[in-house]
Short mmCIF file of C-alpha atoms in Angstrom, two decimals:
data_model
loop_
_atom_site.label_atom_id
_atom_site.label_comp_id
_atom_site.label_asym_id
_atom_site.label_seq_id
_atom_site.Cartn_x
_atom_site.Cartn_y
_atom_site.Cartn_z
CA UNK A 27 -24.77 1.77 -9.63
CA UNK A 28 -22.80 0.06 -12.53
CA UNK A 29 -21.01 3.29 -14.06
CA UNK A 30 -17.49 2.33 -13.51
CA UNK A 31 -14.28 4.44 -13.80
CA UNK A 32 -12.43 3.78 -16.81
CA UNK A 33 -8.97 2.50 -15.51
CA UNK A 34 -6.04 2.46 -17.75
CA UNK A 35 -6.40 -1.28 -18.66
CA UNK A 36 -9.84 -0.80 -20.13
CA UNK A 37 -8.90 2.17 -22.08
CA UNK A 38 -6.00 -0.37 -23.48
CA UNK A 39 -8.56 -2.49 -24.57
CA UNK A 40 -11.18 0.07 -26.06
CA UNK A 41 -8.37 1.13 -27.87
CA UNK A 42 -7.47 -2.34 -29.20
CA UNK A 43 -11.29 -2.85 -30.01
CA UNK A 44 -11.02 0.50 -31.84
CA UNK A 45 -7.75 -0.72 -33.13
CA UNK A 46 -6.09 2.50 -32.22
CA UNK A 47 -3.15 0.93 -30.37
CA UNK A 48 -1.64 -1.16 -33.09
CA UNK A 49 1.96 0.10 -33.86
CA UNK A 50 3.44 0.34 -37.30
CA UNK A 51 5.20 -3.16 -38.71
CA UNK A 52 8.99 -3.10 -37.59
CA UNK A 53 11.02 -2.41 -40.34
CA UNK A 54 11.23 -5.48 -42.75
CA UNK A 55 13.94 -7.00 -44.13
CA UNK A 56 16.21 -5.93 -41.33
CA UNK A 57 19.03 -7.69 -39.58
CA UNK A 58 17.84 -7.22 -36.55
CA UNK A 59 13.99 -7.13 -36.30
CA UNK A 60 13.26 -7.11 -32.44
CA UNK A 61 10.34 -5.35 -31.06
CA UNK A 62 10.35 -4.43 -27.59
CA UNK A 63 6.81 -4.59 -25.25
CA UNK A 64 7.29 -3.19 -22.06
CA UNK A 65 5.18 -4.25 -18.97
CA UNK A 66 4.26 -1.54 -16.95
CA UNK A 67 1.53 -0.49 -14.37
CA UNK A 68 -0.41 -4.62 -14.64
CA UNK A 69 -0.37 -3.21 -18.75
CA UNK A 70 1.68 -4.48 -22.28
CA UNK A 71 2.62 -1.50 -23.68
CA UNK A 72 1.95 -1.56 -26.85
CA UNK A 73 -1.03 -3.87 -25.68
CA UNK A 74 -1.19 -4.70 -29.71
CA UNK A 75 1.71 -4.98 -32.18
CA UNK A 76 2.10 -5.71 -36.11
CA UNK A 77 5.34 -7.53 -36.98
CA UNK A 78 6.60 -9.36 -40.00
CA UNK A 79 7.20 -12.84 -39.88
CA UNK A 80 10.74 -13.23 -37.93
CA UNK A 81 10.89 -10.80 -35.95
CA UNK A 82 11.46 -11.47 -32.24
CA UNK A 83 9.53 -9.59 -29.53
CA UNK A 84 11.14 -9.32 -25.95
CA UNK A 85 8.45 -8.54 -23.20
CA UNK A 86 10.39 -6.99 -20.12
CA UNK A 87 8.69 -6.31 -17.11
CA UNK A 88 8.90 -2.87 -15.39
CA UNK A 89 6.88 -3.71 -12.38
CA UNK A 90 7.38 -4.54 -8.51
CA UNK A 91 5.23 -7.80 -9.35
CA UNK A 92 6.57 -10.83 -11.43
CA UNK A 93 4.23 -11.37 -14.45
CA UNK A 94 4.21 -13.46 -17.75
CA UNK A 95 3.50 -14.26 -21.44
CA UNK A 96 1.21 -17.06 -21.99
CA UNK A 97 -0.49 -17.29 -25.36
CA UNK A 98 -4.15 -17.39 -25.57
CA UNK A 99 -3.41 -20.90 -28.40
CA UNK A 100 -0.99 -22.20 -25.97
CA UNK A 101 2.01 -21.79 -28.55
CA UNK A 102 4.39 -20.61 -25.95
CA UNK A 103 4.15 -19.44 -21.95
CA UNK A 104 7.01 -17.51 -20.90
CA UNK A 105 8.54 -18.36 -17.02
CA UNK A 106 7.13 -15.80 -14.43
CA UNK A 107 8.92 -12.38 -14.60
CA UNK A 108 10.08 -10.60 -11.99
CA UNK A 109 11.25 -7.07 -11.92
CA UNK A 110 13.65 -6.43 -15.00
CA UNK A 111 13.32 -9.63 -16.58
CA UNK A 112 12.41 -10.15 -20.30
CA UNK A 113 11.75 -13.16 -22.28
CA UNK A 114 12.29 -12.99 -26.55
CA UNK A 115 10.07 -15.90 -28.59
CA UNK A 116 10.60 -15.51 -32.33
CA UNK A 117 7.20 -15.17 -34.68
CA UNK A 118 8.42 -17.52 -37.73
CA UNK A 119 4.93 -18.13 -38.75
CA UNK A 120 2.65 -15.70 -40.03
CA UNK A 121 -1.00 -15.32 -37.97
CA UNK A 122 -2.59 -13.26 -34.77
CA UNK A 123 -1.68 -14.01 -31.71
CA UNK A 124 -3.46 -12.91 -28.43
CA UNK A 125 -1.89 -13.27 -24.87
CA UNK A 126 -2.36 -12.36 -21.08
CA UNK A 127 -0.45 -12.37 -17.94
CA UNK A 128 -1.13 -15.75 -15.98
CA UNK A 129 -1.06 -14.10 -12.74
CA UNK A 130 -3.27 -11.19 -13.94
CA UNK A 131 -5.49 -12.80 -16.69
CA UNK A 132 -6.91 -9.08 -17.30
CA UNK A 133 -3.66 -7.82 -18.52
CA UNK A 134 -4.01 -8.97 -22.41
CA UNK A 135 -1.86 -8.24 -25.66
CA UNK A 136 -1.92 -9.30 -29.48
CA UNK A 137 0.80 -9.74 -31.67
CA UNK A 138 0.15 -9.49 -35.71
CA UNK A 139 2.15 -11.52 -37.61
CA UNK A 140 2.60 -10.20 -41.03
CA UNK A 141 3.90 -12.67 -44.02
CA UNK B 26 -20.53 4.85 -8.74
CA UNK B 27 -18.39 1.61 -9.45
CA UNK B 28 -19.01 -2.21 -7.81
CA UNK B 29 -16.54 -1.49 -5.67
CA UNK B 30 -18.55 1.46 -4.63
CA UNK B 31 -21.53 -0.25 -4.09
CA UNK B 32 -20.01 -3.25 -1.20
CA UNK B 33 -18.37 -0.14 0.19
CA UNK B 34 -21.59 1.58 0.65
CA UNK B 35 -23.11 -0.96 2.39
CA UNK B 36 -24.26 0.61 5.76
CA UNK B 37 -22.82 -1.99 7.77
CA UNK B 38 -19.70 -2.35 5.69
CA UNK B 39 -18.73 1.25 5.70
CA UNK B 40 -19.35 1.28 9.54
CA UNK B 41 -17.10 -1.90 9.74
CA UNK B 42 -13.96 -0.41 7.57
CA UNK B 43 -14.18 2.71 9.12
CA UNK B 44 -14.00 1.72 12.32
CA UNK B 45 -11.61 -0.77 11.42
CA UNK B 46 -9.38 1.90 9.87
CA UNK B 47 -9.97 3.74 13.35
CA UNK B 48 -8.81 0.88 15.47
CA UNK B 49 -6.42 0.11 13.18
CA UNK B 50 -4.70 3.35 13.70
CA UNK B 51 -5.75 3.53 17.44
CA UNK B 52 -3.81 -0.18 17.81
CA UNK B 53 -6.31 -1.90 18.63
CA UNK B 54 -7.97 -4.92 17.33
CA UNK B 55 -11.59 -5.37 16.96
CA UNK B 56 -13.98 -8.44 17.62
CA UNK B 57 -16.30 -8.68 14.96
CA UNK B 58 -19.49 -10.76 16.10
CA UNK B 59 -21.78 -11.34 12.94
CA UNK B 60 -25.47 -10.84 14.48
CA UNK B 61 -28.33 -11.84 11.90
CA UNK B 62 -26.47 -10.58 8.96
CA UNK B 63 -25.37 -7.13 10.70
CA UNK B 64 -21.75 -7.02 11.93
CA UNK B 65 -21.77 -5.92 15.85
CA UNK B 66 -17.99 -4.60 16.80
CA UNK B 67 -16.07 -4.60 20.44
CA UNK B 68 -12.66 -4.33 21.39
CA UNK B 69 -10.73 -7.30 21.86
CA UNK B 70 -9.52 -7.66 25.75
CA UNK B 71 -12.55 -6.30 26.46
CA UNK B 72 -14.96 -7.57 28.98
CA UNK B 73 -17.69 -8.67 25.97
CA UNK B 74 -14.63 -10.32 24.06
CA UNK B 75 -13.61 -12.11 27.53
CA UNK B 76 -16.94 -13.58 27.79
CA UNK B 77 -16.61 -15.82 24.84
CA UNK B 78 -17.82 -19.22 26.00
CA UNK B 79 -15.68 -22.04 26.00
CA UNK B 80 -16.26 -25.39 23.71
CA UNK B 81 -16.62 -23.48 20.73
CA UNK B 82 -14.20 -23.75 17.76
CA UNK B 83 -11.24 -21.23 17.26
CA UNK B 84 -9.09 -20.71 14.02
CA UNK B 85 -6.76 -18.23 12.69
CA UNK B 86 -6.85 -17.13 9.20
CA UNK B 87 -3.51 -16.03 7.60
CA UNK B 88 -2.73 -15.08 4.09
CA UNK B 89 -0.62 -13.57 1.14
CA UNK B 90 2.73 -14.44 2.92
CA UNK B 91 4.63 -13.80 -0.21
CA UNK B 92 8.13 -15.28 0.73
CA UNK B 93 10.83 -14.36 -1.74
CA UNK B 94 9.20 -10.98 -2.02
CA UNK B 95 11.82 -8.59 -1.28
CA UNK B 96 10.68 -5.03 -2.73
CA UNK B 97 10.58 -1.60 -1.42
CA UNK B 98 7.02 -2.35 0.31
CA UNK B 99 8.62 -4.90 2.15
CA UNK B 100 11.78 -6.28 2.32
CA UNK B 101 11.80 -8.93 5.16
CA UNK B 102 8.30 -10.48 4.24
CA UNK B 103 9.89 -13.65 6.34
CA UNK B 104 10.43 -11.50 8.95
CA UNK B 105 6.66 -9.87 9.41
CA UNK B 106 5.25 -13.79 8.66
CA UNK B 107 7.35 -14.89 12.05
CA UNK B 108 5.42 -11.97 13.51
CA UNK B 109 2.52 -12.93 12.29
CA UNK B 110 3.38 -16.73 13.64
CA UNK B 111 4.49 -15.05 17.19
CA UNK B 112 0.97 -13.24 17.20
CA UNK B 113 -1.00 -16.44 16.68
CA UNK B 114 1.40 -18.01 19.07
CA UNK B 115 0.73 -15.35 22.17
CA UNK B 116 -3.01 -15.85 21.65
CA UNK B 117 -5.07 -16.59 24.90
CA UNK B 118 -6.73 -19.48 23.40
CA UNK B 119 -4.80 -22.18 21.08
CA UNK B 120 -6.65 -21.95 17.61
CA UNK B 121 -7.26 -25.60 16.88
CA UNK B 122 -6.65 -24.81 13.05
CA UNK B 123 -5.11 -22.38 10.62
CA UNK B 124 -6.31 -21.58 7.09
CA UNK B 125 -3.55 -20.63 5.06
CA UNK B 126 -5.60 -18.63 1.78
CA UNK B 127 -2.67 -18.71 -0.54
CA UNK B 128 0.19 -16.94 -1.86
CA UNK B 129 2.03 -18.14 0.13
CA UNK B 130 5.04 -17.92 -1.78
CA UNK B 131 5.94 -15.16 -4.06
CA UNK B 132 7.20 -17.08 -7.16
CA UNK B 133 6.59 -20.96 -6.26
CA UNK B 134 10.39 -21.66 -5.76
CA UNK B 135 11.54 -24.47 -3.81
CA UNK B 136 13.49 -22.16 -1.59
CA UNK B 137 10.38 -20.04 -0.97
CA UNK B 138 8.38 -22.92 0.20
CA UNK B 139 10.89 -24.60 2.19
CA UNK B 140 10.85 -20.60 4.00
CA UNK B 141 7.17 -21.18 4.77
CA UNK B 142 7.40 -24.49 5.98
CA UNK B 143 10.18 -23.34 8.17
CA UNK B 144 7.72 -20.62 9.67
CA UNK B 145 5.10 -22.55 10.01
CA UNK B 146 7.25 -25.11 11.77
CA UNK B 147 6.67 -22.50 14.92
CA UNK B 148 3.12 -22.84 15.00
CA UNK B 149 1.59 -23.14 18.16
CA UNK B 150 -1.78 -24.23 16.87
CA UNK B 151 -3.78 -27.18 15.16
CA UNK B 152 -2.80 -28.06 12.16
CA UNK B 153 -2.61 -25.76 9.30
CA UNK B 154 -5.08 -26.11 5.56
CA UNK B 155 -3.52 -24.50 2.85
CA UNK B 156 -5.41 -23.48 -0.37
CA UNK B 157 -3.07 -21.76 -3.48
CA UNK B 158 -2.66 -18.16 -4.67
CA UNK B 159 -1.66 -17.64 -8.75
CA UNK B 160 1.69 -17.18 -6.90
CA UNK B 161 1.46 -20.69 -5.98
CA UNK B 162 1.30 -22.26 -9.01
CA UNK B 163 3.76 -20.75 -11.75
CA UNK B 164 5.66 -23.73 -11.77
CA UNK B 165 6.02 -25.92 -15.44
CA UNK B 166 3.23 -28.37 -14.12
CA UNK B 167 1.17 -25.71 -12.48
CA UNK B 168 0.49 -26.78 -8.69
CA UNK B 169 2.63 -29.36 -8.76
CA UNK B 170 5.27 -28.13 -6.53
CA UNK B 171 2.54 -26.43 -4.23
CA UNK B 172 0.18 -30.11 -4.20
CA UNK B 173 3.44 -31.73 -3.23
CA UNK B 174 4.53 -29.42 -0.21
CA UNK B 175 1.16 -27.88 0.97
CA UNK B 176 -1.61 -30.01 -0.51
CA UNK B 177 -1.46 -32.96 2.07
CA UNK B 178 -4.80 -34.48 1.94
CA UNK B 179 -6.11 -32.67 -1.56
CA UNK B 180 -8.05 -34.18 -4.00
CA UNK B 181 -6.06 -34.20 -7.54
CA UNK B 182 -7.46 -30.98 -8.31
CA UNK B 183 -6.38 -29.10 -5.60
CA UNK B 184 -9.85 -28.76 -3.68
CA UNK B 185 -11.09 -30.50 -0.26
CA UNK B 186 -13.29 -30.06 2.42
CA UNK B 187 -13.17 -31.79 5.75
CA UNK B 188 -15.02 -31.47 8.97
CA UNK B 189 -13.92 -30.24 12.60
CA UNK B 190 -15.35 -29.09 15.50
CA UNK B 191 -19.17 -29.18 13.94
CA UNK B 192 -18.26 -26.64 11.19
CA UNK B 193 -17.89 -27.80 7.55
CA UNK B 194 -14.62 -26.33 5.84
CA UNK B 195 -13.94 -26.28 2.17
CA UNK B 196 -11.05 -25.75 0.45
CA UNK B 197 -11.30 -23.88 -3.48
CA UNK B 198 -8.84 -23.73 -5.66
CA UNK B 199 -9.78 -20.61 -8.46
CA UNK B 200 -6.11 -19.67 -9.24
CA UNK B 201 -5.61 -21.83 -12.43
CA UNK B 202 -6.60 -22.38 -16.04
CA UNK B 203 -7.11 -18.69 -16.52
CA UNK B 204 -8.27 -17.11 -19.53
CA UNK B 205 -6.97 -14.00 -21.26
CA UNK B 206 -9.20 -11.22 -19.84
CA UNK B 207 -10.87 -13.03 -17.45
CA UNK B 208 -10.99 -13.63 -13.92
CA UNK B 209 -10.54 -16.53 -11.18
CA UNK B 210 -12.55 -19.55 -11.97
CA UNK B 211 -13.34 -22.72 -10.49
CA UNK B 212 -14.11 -24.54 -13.67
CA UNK B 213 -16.57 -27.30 -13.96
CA UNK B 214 -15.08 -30.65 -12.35
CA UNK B 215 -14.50 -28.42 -8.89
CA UNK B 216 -18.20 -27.12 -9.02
CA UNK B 217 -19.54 -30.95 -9.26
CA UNK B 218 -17.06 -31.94 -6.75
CA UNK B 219 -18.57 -29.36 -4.71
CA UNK B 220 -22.24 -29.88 -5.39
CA UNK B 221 -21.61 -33.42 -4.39
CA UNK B 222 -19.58 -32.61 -1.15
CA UNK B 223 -22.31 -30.73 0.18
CA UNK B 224 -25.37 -33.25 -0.74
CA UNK B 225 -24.10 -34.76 2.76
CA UNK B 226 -24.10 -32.20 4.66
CA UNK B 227 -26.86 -30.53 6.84
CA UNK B 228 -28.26 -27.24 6.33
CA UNK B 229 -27.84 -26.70 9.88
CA UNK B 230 -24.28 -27.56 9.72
CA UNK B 231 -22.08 -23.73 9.91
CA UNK B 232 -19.84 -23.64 6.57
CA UNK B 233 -16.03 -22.11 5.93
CA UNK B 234 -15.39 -22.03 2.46
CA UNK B 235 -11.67 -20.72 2.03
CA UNK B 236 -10.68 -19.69 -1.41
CA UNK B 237 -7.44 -17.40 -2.53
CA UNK B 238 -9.49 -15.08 -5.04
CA UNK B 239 -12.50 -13.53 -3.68
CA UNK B 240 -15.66 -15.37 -4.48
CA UNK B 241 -17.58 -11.98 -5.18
CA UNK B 242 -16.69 -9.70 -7.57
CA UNK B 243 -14.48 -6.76 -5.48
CA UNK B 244 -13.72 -5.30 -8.76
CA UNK B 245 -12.88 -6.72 -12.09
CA UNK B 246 -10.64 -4.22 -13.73
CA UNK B 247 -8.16 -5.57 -11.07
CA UNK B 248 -9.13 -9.75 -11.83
CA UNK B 249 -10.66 -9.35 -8.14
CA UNK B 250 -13.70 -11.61 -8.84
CA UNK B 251 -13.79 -15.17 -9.79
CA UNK B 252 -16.43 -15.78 -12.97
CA UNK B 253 -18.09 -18.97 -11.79
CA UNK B 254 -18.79 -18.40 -8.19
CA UNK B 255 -22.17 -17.89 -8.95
CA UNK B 256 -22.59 -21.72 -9.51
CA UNK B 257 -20.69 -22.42 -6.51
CA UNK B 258 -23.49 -19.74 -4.17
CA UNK B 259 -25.99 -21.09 -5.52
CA UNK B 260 -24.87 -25.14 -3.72
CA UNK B 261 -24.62 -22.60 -0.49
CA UNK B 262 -27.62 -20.58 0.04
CA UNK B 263 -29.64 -23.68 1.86
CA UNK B 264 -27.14 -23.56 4.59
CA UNK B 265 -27.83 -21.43 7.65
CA UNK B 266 -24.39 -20.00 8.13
CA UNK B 267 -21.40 -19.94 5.62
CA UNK B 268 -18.70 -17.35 6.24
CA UNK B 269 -16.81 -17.16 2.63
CA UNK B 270 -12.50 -16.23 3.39
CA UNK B 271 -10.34 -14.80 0.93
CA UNK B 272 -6.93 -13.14 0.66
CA UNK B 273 -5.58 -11.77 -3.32
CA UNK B 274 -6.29 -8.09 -2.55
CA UNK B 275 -4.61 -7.63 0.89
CA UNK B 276 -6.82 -5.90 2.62
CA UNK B 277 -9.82 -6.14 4.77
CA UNK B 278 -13.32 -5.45 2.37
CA UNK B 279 -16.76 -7.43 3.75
CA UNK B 280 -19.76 -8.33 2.15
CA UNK B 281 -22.71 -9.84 3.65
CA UNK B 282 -25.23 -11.46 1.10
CA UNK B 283 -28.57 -13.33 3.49
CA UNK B 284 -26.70 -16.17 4.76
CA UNK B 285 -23.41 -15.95 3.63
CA UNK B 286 -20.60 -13.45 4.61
CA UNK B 287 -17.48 -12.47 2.46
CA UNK B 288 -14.52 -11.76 3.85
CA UNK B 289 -10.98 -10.79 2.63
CA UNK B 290 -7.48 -11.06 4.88
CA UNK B 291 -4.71 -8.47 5.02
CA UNK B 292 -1.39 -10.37 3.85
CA UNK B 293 1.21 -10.22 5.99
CA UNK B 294 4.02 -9.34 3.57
CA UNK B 295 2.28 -6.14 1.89
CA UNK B 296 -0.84 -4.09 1.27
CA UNK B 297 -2.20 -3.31 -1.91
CA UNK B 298 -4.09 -0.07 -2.61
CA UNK B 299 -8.23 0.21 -2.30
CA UNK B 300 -10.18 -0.88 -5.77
CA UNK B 301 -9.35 1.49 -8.28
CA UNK B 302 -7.29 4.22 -6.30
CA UNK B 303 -4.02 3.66 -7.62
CA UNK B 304 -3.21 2.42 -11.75
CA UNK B 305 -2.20 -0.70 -10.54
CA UNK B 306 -3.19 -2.89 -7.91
CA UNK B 307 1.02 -3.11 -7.34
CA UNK B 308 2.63 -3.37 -3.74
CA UNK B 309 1.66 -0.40 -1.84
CA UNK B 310 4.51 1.74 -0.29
CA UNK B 311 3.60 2.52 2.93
CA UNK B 312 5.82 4.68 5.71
CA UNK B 313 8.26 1.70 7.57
CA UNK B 314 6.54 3.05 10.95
CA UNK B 315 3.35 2.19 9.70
CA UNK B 316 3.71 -1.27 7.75
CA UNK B 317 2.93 -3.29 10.59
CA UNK B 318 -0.52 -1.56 11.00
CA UNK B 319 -1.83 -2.50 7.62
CA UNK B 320 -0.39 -6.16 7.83
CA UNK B 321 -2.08 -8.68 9.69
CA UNK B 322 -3.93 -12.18 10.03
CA UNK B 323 -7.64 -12.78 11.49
CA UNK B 324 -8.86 -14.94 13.97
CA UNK B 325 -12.81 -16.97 13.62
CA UNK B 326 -14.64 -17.98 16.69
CA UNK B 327 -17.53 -20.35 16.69
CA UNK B 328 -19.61 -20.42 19.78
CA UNK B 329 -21.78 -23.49 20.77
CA UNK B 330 -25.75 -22.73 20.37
CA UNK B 331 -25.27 -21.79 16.12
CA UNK B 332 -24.85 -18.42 16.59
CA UNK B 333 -22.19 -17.04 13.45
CA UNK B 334 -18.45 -16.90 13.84
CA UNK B 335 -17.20 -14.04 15.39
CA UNK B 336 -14.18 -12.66 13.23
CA UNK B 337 -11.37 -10.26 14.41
CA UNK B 338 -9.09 -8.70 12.41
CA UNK B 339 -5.75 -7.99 14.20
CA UNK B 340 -2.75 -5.86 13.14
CA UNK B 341 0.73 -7.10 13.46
CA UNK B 342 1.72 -3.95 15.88
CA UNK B 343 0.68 -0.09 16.09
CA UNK B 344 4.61 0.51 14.56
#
């Protein structure tokens, strides 16, 4: 009775378990190091990121339902977003950072900060 | 087989959401009279429904009114809440209360409540509880805005009870202080405060408990579940009749669990798809002919003698 179907979400976070889904560090030393997560589908996409230190990641959302960006640590929480909004927060420290959606606490993300 | 699979395999459940879905479609709503645990059906209007005895208490449940939604799925969610308000309005008996089970507004703007207030204004009915959705409360000070318009009569955190009619109602609040991954919660202050609420109150005594999230878990991949209701059962079971009301997943799914039923509300702004049949729980497109079947708000009927409520789920129209 508890086999489940594997929805997309979960298979986002296997893969973050399995570390799978972390994306290469933006290119460093550039002018313009911005790192775009989409929200699609109640998902971040990429659900995990690697970034050096300064970069800025802008989160737009892509659904018909406003969501958000509220860090796990409490450093930042974005407004909600509704359809085609984004919100940008600059990484000037170094360190991991995990967040969810504060209407849909299952939808989760993790930004790596890289010195 | 998923969770979701196994409340829809309940025998009595599947015969309840199928015929539901049959009446739905037919246009017709159905009285729902809970009889020791198994859920008896008739149509409303007919002569069973008409013999309702008097002196009992009636109440409307209404939910997920979303205003300031204005999507594809549905873009005059203020107009199918008036509807909804008409409905309750052209009722042959005046509900003496309505429980409002939360999102009530769609992004917890000043404009959007001042909508809802301005619906509700029409109410022909006893006075109306309100109890947030995550919707509710994405203001700076979470709730704030919501306590302050909606919350008359609240305790600080959000949560009350108060008596009428010789049922017990309760108020929950499991829409804030979420955690990354997790699900609703109630938290640990609101589970004492509700432990200690019902040290007063007799087993005897029939209980509404009206929460936003759905106090069993419907299906977690979605966040339908709230992690600590458990806790919050367990100060329950003693009492001979509690009927548990939820909206979130706008739709009708029922659980019954010894004494206690579960219940969630269609929203009258938009459905959402069944557990797990569509990536995202998302607004649900459906056909503009057929929106106002799979909207709609529910009315509970306690009868004198402590027999359960009887509930009836009732479309806004057949088109």
């Amino acid at each position: 009775m508890m086999t489940r179907r594997i929805s997309a979400p979960a298979l986002v976070l296997c893969a973050i378990a399995l570390g799978l889904a972390t994306a290469s560090p933006a290119a460093a030393g550039s002018d313009d190091k911005k790192v775009a997560v989409a929200i699609k589908e109640y998902a971040f996409s990429p659900a995990a990121i690697t970034v050096p230190k300064g970069t800025t990641v802008v989160w737009t959302n892509n659904d018909e339902t406003p969501h958000n960006v509220t860090t796990s640590g409490k450093q930042f929480k974005s407004p909600p977003l509704d359809t085609g909004d984004s919100f940008s927060w600059t990484f000037s420290q170094a360190g991991s950072f995990t967040y969810f959606c504060q209407l849909h606490p299952q939808m989760t993300g993790k930004i790596e900060v890289v010195p | 087989m998923s969770n979701t699979d196994d409340a829809k395999n309940r025998p009595a459940d599947a015969g309840r959401r199928d015929a539901l879905k049959c009446m739905g479609w037919a246009g017709a709503g159905v009285l729902w009279t809970l009889a020791g645990g198994v859920p008896r059906g008739a149509l409303i209007g007919s002569a069973e429904a008409a013999k309702m005895p008097a002196g009992g208490l009636h109440f409307v449940q209404i939910s997920d009114t979303h205003f300031g939604f204005a999507k594809d799925a549905n873009p005059d969610v203020a107009g199918t809440a008036r509807e909804a308000v008409a409905k309750i309005n052209a009722l042959p008996v005046r509900p003496e209360l309505v429980l409002h089970t939360g999102d009530v507004t769609h992004l917890s703007k000043p404009t959007e409540f001042d909508q809802a207030e301005q619906v509700f204004a029409d109410l022909k009915a006893g006075p109306i509880h309100f109890t947030p959705g995550e919707h509710d409360v994405l203001d700076d000070n979470p709730g704030a805005l919501f306590h302050q318009r909606l919350g008359k009569g609240a305790t600080a955190g959000g949560w009350y009870s108060f008596d009428q009619g010789g049922v017990h109602f309760i108020a929950l609040v499991n829409v804030l202080d979420f955690k990354a991954g997790g699900l609703g919660q109630l938290g640990a202050s609101q589970l004492e405060w509700l432990e200690r609420d019902l040290k007063g109150v007799t087993a005897s005594t029939p209980v509404v408990v009206f929460a936003h999230i759905p106090l069993w878990t419907i299906y977690p991949q979605w966040g339908w579940g709230t992690s600590d209701a458990a806790e919050a059962l367990s100060y329950l079971r003693r009492f001979g009749s509690v009927t548990v009301l939820n909206g979130h997943i706008h739709q009708v799914i029922q659980k019954v669990e010894g004494n206690i039923s579960f219940h969630s509300a269609m929203s009258t702004a938009y459905p959402q798809p069944a557990p797990g049949e569509a990536p995202s729980p998302g607004p649900m497109k459906v056909p503009a002919d057929r929106l106002r079947q799979v909207l709609g708000v529910r009315t509970v009927e306690f009868v004198p003698g402590g027999t359960p409520p009887a509930l009836a789920d009732q479309i806004l129209a057949n088109s």
